[in-house]
XYZ file of N, CA and C in Angstrom:
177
model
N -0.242 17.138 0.428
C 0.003 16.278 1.560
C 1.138 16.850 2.391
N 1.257 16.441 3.759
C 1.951 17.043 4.536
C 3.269 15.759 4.670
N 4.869 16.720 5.168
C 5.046 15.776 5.044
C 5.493 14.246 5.541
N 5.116 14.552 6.750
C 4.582 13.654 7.773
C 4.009 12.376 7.168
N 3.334 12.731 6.391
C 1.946 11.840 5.842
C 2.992 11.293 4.657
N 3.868 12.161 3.981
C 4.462 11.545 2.894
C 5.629 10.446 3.344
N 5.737 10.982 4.160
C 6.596 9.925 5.123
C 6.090 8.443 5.303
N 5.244 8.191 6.259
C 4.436 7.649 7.012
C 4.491 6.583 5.706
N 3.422 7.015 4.498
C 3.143 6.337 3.560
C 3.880 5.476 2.851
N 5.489 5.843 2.776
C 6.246 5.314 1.958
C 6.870 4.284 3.293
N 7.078 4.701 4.465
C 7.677 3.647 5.169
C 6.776 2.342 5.181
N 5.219 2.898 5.032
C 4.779 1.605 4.949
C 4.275 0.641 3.704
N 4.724 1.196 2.784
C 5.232 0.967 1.693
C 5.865 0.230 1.519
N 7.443 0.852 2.264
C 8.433 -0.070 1.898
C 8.042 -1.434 3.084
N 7.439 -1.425 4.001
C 7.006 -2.224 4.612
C 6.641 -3.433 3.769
N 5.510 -3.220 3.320
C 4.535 -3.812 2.352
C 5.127 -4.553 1.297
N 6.640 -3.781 0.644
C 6.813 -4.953 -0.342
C 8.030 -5.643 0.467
N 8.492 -5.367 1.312
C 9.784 -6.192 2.103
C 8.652 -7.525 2.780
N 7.560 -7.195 2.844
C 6.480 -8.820 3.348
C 6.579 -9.224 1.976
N 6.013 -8.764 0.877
C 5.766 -9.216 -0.646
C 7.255 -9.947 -0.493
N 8.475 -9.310 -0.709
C 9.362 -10.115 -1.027
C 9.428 -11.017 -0.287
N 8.893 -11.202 1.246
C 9.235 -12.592 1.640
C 8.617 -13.681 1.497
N 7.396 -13.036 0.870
C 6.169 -14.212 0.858
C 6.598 -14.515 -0.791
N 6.935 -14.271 -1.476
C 6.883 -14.866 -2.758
C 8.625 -15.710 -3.024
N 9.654 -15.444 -2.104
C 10.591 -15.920 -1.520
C 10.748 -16.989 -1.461
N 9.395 -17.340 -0.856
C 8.986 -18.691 0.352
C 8.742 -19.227 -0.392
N 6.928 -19.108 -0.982
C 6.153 -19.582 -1.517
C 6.236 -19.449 -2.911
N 7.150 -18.743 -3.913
C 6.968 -18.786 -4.948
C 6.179 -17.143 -5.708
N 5.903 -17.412 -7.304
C 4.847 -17.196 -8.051
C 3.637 -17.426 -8.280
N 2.397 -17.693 -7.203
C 1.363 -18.307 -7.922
C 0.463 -17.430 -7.639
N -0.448 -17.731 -8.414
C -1.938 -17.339 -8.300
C -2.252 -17.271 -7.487
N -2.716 -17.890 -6.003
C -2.634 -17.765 -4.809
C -1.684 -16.563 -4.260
N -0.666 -16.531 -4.176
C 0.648 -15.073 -3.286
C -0.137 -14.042 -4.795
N -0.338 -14.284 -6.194
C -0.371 -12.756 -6.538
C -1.793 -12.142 -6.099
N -2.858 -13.180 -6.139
C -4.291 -12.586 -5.367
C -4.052 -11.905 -4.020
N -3.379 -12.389 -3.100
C -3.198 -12.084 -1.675
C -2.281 -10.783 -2.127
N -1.382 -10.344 -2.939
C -0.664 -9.824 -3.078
C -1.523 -7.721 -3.413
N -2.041 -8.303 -4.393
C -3.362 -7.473 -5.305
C -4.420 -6.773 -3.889
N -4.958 -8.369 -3.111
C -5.911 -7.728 -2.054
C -5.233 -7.005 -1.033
N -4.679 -7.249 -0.514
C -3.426 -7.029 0.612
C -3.123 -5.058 0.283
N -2.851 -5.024 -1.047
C -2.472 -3.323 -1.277
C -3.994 -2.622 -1.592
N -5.105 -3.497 -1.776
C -6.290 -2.199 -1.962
C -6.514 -2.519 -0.546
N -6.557 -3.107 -0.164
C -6.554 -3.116 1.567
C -6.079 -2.081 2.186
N -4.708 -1.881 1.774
C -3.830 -1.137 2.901
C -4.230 0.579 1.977
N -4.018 0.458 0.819
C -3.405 1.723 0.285
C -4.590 2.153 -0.184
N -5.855 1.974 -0.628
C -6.987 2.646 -0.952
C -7.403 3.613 0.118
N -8.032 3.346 1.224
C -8.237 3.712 2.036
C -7.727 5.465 1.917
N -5.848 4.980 2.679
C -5.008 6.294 2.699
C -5.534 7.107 1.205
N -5.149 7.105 0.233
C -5.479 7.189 -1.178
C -6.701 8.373 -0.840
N -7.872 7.791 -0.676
C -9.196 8.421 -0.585
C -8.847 9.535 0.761
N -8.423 9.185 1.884
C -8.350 10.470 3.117
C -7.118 11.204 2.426
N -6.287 10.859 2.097
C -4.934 11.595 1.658
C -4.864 12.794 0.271
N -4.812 11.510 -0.198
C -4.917 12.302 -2.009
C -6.290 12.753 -2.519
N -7.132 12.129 -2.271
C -8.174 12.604 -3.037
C -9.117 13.269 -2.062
N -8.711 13.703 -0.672
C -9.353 14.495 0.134
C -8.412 15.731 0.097
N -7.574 15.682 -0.264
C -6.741 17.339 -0.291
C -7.296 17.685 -1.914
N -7.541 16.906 -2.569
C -8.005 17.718 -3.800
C -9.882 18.523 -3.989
N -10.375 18.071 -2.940
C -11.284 18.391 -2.444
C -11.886 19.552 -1.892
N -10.686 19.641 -1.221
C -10.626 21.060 -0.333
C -10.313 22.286 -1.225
């Protein structure tokens, strides 16, 4: 990976759990925030994952 891309990834990263921390802040521990929590990162981070990591191993 380039490292642009390694960049990119972790800022939104840290993005991602600075929302996590506010939503479980608010709302707590439940079943509800950890489902949203679970969908929310194969959402965001699979995706990158498959073009990123597992397309440079490809090549």
């Amino acid at each position: 990976m380039k490292l642009k891309v390694k960049i990119g990834i972790t800022l939104l990263a840290m993005v991602w759990i600075g929302l996590i921390y506010l939503m479980i802040s608010a709302g707590g521990i439940t079943l509800k925030n950890i489902l949203i929590i679970v969908m929310s990162g194969i959402i965001i981070f699979v995706p990158l994952w498959k073009k990123y990591v597992r397309g440079t191993k490809n090549r």
